[in-house]
C-alpha positions as YAML, in Angstrom:
chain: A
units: angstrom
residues:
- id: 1
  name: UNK
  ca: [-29.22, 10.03, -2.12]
- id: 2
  name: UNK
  ca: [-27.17, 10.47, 1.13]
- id: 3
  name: UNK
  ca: [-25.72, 7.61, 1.02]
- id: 4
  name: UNK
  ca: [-24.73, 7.32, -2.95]
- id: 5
  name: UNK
  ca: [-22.76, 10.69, -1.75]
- id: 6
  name: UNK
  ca: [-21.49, 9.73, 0.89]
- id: 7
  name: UNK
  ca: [-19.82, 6.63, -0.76]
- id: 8
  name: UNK
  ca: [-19.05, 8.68, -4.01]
- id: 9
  name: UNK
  ca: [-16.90, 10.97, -1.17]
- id: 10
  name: UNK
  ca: [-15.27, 8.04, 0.59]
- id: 11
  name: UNK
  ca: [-14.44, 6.34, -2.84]
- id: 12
  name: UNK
  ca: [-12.41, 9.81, -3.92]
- id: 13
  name: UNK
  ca: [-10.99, 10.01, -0.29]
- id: 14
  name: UNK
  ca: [-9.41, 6.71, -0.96]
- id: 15
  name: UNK
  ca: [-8.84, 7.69, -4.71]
- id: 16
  name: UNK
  ca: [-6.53, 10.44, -3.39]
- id: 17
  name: UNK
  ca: [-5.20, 8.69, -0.63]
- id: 18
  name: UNK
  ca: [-3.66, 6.08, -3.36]
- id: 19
  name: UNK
  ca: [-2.20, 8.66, -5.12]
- id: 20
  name: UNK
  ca: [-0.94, 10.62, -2.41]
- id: 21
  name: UNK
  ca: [1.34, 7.39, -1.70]
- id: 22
  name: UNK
  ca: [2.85, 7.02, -4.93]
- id: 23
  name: UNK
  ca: [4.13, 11.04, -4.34]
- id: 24
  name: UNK
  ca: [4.56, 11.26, -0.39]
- id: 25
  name: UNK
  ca: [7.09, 9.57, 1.74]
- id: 26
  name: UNK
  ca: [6.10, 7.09, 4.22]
- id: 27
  name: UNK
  ca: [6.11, 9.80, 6.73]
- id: 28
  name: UNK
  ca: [3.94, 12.65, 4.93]
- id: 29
  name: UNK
  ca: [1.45, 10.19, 4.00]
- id: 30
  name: UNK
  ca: [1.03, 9.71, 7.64]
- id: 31
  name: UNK
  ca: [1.09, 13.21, 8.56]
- id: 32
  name: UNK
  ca: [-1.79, 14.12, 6.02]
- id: 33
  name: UNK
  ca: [-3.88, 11.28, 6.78]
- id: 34
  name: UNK
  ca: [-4.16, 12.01, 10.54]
- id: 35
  name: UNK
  ca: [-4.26, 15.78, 9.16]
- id: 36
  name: UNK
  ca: [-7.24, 15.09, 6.87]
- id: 37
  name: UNK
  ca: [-9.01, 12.71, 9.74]
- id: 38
  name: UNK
  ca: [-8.97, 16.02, 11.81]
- id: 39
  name: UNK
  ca: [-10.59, 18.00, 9.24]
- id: 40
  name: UNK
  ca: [-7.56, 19.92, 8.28]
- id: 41
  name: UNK
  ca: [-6.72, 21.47, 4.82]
- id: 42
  name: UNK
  ca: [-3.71, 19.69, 4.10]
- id: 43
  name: UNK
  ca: [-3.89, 19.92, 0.96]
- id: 44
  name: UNK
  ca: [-3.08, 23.67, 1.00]
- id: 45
  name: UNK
  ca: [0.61, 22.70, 1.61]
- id: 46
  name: UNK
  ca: [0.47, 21.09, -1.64]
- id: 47
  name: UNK
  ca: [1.19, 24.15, -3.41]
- id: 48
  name: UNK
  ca: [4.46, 22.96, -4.44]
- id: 49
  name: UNK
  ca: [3.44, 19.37, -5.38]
- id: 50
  name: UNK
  ca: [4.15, 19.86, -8.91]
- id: 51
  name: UNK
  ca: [7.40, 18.18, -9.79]
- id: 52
  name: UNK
  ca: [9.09, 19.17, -13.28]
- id: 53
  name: UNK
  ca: [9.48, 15.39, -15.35]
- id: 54
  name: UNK
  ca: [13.30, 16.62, -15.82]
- id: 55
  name: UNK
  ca: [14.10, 16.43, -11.92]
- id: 56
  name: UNK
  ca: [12.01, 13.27, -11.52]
- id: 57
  name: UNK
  ca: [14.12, 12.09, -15.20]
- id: 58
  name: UNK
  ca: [17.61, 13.52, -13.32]
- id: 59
  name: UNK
  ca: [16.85, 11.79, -10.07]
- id: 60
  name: UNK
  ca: [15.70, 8.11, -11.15]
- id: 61
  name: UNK
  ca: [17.80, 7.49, -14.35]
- id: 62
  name: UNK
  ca: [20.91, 10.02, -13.75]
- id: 63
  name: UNK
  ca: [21.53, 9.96, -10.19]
- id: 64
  name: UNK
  ca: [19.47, 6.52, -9.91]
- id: 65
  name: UNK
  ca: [18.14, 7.19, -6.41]
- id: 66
  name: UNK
  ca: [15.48, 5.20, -5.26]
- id: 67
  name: UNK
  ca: [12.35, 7.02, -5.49]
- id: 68
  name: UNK
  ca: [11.29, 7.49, -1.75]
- id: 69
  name: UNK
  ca: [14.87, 9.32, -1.39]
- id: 70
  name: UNK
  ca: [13.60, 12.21, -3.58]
- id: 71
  name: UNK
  ca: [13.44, 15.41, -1.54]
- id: 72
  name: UNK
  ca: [10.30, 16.88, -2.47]
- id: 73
  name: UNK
  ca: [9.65, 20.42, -1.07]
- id: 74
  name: UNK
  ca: [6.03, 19.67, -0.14]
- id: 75
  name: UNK
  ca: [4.76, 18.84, 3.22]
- id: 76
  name: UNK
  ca: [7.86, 19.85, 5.25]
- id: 77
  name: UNK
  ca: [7.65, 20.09, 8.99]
- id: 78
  name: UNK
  ca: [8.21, 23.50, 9.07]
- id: 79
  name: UNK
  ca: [5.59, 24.63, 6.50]
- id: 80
  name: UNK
  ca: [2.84, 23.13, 9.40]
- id: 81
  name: UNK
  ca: [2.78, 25.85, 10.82]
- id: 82
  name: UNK
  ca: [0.84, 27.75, 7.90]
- id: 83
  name: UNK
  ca: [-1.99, 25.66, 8.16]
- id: 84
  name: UNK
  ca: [-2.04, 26.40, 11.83]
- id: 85
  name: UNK
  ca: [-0.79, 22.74, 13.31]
- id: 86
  name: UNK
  ca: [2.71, 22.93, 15.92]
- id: 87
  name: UNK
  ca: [4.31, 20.14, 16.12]
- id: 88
  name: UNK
  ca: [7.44, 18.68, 18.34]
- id: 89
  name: UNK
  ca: [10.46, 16.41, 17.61]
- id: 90
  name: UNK
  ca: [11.57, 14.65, 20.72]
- id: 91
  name: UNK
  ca: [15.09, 12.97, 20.87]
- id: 92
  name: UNK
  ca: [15.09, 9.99, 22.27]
- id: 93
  name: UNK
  ca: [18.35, 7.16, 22.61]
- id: 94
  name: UNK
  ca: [16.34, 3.88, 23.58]
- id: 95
  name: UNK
  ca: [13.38, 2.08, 23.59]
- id: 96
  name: UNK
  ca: [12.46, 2.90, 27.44]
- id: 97
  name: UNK
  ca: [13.47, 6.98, 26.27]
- id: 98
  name: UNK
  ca: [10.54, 6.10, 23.48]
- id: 99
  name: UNK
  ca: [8.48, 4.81, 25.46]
- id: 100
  name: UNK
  ca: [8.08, 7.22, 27.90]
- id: 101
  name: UNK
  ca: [7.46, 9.74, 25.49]
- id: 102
  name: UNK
  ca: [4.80, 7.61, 24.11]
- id: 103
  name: UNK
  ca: [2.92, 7.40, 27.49]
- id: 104
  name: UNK
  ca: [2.84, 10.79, 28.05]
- id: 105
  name: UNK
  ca: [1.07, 11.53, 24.57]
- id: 106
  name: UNK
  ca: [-2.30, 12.66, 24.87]
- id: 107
  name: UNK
  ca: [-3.72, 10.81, 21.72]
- id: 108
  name: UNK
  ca: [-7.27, 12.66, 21.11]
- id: 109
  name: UNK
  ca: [-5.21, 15.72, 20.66]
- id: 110
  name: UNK
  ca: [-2.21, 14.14, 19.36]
- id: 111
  name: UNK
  ca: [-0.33, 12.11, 16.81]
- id: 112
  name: UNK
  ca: [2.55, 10.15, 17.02]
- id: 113
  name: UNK
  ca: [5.58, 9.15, 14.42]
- id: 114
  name: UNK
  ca: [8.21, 7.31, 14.60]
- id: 115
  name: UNK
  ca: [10.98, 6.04, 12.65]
- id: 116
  name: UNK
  ca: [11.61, 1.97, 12.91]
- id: 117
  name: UNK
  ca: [13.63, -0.44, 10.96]
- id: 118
  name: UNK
  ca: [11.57, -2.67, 8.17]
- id: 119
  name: UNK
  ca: [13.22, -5.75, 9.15]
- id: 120
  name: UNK
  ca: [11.74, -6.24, 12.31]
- id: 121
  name: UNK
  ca: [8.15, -5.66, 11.42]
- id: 122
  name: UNK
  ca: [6.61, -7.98, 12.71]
- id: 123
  name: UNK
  ca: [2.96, -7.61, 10.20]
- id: 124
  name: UNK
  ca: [5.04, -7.31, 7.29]
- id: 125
  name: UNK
  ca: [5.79, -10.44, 4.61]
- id: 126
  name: UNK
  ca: [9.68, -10.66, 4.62]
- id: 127
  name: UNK
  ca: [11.33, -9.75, 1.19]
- id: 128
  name: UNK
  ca: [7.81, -7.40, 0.31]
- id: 129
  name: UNK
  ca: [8.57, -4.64, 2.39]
- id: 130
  name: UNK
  ca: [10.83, -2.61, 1.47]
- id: 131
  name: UNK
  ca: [14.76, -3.67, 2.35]
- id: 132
  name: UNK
  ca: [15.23, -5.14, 5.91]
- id: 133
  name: UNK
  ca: [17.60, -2.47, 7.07]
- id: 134
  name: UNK
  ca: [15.70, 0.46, 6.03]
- id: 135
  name: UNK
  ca: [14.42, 2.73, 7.92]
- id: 136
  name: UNK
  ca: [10.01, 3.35, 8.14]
- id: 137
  name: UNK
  ca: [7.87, 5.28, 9.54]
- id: 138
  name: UNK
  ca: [4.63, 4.69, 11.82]
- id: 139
  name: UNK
  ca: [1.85, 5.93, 13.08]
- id: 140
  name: UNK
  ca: [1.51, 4.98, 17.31]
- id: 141
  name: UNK
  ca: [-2.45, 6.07, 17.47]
- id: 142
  name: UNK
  ca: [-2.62, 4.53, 20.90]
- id: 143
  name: UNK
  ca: [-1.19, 2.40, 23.95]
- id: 144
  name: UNK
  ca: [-2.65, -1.05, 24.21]
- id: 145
  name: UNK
  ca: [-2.77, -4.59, 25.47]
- id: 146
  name: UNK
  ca: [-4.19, -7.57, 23.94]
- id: 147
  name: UNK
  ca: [-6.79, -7.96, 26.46]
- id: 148
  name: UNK
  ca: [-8.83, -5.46, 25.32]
- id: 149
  name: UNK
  ca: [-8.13, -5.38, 21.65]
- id: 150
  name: UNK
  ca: [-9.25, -7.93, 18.69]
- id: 151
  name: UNK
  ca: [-6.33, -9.92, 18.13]
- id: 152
  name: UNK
  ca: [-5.24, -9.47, 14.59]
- id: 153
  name: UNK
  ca: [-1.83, -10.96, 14.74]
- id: 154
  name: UNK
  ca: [-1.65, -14.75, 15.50]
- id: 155
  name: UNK
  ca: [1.65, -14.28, 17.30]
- id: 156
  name: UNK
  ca: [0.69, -12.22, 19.76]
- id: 157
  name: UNK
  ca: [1.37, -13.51, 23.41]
- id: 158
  name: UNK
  ca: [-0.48, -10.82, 25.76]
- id: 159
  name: UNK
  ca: [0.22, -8.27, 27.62]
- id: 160
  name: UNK
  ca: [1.43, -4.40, 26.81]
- id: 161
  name: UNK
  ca: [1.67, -2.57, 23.41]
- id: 162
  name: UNK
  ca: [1.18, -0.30, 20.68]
- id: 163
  name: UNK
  ca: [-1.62, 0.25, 18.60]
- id: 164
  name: UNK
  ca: [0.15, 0.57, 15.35]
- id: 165
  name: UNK
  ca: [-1.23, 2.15, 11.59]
- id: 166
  name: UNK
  ca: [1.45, 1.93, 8.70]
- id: 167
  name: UNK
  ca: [0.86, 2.81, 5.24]
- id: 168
  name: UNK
  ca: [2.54, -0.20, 3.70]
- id: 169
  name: UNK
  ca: [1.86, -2.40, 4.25]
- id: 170
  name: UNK
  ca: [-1.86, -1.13, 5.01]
- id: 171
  name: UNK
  ca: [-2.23, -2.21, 8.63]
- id: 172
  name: UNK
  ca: [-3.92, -1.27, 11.56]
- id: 173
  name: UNK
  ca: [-3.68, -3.01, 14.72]
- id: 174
  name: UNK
  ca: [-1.77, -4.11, 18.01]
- id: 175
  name: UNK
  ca: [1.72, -4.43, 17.79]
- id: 176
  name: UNK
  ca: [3.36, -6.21, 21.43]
- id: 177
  name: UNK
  ca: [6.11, -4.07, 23.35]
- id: 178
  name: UNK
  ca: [8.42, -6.68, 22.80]
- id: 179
  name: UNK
  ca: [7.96, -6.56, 19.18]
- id: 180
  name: UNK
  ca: [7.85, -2.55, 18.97]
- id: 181
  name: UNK
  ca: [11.18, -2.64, 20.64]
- id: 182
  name: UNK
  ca: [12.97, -4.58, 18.29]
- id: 183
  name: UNK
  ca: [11.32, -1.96, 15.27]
- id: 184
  name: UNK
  ca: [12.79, 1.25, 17.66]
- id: 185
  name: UNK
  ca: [16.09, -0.07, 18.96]
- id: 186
  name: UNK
  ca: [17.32, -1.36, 15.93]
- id: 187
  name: UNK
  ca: [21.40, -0.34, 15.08]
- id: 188
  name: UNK
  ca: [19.76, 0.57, 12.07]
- id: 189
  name: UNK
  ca: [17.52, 3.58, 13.28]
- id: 190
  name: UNK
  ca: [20.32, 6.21, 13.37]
- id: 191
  name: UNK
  ca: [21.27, 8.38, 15.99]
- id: 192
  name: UNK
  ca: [19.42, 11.57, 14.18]
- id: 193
  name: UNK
  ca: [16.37, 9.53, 13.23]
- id: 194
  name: UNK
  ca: [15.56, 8.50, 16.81]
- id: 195
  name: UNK
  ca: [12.93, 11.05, 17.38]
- id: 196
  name: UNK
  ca: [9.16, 11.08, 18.46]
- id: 197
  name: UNK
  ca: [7.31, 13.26, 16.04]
- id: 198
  name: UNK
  ca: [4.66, 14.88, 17.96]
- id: 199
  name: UNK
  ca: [1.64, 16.64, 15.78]
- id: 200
  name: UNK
  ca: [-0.28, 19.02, 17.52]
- id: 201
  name: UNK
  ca: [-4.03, 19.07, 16.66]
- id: 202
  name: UNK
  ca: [-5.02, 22.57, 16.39]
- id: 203
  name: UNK
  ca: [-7.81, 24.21, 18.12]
- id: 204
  name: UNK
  ca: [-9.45, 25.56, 14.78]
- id: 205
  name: UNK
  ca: [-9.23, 24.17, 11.22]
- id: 206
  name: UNK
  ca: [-9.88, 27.67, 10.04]
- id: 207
  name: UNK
  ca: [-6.71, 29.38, 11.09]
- id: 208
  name: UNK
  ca: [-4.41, 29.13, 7.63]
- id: 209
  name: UNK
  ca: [-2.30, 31.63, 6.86]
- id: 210
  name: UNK
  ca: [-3.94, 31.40, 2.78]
- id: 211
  name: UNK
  ca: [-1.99, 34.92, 2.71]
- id: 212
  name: UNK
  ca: [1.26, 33.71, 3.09]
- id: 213
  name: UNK
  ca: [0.81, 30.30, 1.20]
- id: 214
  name: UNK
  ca: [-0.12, 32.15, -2.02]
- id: 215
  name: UNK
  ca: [2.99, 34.05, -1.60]
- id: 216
  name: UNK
  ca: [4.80, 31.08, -1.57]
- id: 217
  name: UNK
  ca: [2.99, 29.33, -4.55]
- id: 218
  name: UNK
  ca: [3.39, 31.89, -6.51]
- id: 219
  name: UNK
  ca: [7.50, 32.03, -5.72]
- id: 220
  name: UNK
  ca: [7.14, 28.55, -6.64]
- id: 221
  name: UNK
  ca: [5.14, 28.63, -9.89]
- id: 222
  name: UNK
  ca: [7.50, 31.56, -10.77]
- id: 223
  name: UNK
  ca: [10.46, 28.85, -11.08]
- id: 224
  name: UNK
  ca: [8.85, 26.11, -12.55]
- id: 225
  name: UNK
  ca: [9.91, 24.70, -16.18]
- id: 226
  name: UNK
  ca: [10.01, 21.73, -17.87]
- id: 227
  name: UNK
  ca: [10.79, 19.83, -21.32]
- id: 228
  name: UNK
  ca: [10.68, 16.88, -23.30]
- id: 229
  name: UNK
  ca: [13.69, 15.36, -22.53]
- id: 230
  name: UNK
  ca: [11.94, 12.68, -20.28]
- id: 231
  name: UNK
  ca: [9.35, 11.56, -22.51]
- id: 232
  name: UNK
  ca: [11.29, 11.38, -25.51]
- id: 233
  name: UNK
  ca: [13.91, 9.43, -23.39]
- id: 234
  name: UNK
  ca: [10.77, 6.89, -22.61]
- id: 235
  name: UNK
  ca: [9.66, 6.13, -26.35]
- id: 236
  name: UNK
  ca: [12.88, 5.63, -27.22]
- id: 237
  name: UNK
  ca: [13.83, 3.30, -24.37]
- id: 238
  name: UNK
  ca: [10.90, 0.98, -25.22]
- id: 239
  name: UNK
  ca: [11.97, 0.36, -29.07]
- id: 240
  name: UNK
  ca: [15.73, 0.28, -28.50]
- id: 241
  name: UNK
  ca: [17.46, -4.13, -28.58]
- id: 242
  name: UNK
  ca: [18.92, -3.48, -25.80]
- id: 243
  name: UNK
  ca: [17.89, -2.00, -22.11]
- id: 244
  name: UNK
  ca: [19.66, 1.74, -21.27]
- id: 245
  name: UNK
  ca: [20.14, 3.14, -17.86]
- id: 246
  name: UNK
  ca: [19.99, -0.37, -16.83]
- id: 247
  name: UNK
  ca: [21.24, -3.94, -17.44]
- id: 248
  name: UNK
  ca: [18.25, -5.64, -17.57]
- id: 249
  name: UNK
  ca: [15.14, -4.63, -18.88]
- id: 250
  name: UNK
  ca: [13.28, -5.55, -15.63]
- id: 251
  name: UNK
  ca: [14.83, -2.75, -14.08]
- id: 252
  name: UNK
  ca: [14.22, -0.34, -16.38]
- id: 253
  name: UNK
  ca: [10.30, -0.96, -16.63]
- id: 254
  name: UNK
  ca: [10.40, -1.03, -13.12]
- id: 255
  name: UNK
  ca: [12.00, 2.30, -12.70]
- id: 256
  name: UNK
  ca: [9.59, 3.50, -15.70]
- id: 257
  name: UNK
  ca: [6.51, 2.63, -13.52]
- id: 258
  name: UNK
  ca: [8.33, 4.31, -10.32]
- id: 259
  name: UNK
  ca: [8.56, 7.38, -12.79]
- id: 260
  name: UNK
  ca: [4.99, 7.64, -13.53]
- id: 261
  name: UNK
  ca: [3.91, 6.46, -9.94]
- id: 262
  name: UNK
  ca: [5.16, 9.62, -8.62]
- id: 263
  name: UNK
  ca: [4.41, 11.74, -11.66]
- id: 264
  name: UNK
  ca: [0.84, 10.77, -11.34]
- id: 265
  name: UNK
  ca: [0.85, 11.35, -7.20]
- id: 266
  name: UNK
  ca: [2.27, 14.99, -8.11]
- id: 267
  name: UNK
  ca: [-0.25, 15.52, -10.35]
- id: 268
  name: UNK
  ca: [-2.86, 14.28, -8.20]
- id: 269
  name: UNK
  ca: [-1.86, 16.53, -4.83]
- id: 270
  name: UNK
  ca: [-1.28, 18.73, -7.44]
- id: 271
  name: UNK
  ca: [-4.89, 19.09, -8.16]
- id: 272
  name: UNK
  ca: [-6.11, 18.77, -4.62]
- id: 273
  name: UNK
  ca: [-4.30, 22.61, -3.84]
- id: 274
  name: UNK
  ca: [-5.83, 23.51, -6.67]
- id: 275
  name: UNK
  ca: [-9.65, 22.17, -5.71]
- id: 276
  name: UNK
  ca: [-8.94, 24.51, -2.40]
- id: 277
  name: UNK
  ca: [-8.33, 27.52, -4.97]
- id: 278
  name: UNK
  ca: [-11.75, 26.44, -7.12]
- id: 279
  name: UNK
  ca: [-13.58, 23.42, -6.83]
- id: 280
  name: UNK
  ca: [-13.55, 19.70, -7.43]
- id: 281
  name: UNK
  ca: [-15.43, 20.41, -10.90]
- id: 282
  name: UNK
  ca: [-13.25, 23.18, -12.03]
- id: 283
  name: UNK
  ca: [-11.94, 22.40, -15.86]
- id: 284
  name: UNK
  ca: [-8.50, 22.78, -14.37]
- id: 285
  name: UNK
  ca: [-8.93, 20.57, -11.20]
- id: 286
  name: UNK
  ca: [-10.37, 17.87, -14.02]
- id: 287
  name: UNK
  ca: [-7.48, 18.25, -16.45]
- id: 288
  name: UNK
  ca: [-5.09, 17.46, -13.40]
- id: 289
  name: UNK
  ca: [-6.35, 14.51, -12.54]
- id: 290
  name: UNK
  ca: [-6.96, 13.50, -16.00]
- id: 291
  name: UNK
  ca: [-2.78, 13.99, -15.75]
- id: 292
  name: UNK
  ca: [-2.89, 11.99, -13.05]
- id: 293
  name: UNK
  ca: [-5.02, 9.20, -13.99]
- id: 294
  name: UNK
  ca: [-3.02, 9.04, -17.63]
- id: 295
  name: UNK
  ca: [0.30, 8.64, -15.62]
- id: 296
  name: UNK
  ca: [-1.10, 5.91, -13.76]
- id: 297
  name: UNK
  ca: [-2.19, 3.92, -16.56]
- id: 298
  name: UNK
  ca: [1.14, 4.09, -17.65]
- id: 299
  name: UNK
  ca: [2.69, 3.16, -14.27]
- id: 300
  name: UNK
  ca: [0.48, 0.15, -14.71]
- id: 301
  name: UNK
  ca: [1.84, -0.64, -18.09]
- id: 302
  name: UNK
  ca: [5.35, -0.74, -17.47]
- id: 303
  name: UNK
  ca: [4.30, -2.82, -14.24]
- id: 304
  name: UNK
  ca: [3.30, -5.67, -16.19]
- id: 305
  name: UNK
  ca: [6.03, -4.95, -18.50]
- id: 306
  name: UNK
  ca: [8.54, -5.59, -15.46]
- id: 307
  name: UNK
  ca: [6.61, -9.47, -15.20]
- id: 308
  name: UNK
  ca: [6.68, -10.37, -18.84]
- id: 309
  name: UNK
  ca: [9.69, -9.00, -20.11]
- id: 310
  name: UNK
  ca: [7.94, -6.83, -23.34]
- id: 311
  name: UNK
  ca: [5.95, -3.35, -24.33]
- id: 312
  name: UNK
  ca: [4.21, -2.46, -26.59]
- id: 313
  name: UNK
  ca: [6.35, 0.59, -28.12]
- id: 314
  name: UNK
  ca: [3.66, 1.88, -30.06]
- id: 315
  name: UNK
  ca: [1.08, 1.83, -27.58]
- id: 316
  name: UNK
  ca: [3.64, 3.47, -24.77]
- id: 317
  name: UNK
  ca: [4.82, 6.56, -27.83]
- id: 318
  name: UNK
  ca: [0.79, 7.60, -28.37]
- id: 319
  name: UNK
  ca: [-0.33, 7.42, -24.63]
- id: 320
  name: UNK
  ca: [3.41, 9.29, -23.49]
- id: 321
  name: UNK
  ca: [2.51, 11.45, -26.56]
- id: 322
  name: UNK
  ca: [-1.30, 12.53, -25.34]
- id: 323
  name: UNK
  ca: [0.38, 12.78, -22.00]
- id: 324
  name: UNK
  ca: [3.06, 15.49, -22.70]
- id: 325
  name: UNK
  ca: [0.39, 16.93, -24.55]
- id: 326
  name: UNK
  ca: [-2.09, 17.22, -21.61]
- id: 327
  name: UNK
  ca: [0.89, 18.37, -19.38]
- id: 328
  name: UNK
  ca: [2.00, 21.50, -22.05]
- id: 329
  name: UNK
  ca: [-1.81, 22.10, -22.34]
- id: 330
  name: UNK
  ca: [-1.84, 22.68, -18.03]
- id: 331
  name: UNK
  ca: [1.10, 24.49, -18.73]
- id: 332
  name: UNK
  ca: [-0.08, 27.23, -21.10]
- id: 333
  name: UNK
  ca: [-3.95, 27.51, -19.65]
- id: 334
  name: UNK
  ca: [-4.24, 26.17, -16.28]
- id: 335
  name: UNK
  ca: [-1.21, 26.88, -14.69]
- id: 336
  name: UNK
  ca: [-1.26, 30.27, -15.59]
- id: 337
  name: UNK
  ca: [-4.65, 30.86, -14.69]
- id: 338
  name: UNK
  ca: [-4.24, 28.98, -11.52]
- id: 339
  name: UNK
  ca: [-1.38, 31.79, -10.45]
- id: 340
  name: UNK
  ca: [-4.05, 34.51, -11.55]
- id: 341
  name: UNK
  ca: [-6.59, 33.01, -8.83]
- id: 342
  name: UNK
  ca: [-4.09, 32.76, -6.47]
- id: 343
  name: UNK
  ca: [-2.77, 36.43, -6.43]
- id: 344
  name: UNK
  ca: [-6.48, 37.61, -6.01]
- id: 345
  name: UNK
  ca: [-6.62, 35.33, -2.51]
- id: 346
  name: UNK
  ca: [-3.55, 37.49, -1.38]
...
């Protein structure tokens, strides 16, 4: 029985973990992994994980930003310090500046980010990671040489290094100095995004500041509104001759399922605050990832849309249809009950 709970756990660790990279940038999904490894309740900062459909509609089809570039409120640096973690940001101008940061870090108490270029990663497939001269983050857990490590990289030569975790591509594993430089010194890591970020594991995981965060959802859940606009703009999209937004209809299903990627992964942290409020079985926590899991589906339809070149219309109206539904039902019940709960934790 242990077991079958223990692997039911890990399975919606992983669940969550998914989703929390379709909403997150590259660097928050690092931060609240090593956050969550410690114990801590991350997902407390994800009272503002709800994103209206209008600013994710504005920022993907109006502005057409790409959607990692979309400047979510949630998981900010300077929020850490609510759920009782410090952290540091250490300017550095080179590699050996880098580097000597690195060996100072004391890694059972500490984690370290930092930004490098895509390009000169030397675990990723070329042309399937991102664009070559944009900039990444990762996760240093550790320094390292190949002599004491499994060697997962068939390149590697020997001697010193990193021990290296990225989120995408999933990887875990050695990365060699001389490789590591060429991700840090790149012309392509700016000036202001040469910085070690340092996270601070804290002494208790019990030392949120629940008083203030409620304060703060509830500022938040004061503003929030939405409308149709974006899922009427989708069912008409998919039965129009010809592509809008976009030239070619591969780019529109494409940015379709990069809409309901990060609709879903809003939902999904969404949910996880509330769980902290309730609990995983709560009607509301369900409904939220029912939201979440909807969105997904969708994501996935529009993804094999982007391969063949065709939608079902019909089939995209009724499940964007029993989506907006779900969503206005959240709106009117949930929501609303969820800021009740929170003003009695003040």
């Amino acid at each position: 029985m242990a077991e079958q709970e223990q692997a039911q756990a890990q399975m919606l660790l992983k669940e969550r973990q998914r989703y929390e990279e379709g909403f997150l940038d590259c660097r928050n999904v690092q931060v609240s992994i090593a956050l969550q490894k410690w114990g801590v309740p991350v997902e407390l900062l994800y009272y503002n994980a709800w994103e209206s459909t209008s600013s994710i509609y504005e920022h993907l089809y109006v502005n057409k930003k790409l959607p990692w570039l979309y400047e979510s409120p949630c998981l900010v640096p300077s929020e850490l310090g609510l759920i009782g973690v410090g952290y540091d940001e250490v300017q550095y101008a080179t590699y050996e500046d880098a580097a000597a940061i690195l060996q100072d870090v004391d890694y059972s108490e500490q984690v370290a980010f930092l930004w490098i270029v895509c390009g000169e990663s030397p675990y990723a497939k070329p042309g399937f990671y991102g664009h070559p001269k944009s900039v990444h983050s990762v996760w240093v857990q550790g320094l390292s040489s190949t002599t004491s490590l499994d060697i997962e990289l068939g390149d590697c030569t020997g001697g010193a290094g990193y021990w290296v975790r990225d989120t995408y591509p999933d990887f875990e594993g050695f990365v060699s100095e001389t490789d590591f430089r060429r991700m840090v010194d790149s012309p392509y890591v700016h000036l202001e995004d040469r910085q070690v970020f340092l996270v601070r594991r804290p002494e208790r995981n019990d030392s949120a500041d629940k008083e203030q965060i409620m304060e703060r959802f509830l500022e938040r859940q004061r503003g929030l509104h939405d409308d149709a606009t974006f899922y009427d703009m989708i069912c008409r999209t998919v039965n129009l001759p010809e592509p809008e937004f976009f030239p070619e209809w591969k780019e529109l299903y494409d940015c379709h399922s990069h809409a309901f990627k990060f609709l879903a992964g809003s939902r999904y942290a969404y949910s996880c605050f509330a769980e902290s409020l309730v609990s995983s079985d709560h009607p509301w926590v369900r409904l939220l990832r029912d939201i979440a899991r909807r969105a997904d589906k969708l994501k996935n339809v529009f993804l094999m849309a982007a391969q063949s070149g065709r939608v079902d219309g019909r089939v995209v109206h009724r499940m964007c249809t029993e989506l907006h539904r779900l969503e206005q039902e959240w709106f009117v019940s949930g929501h609303v009950e969820l800021g009740r709960e929170a003003q009695l934790r003040r």
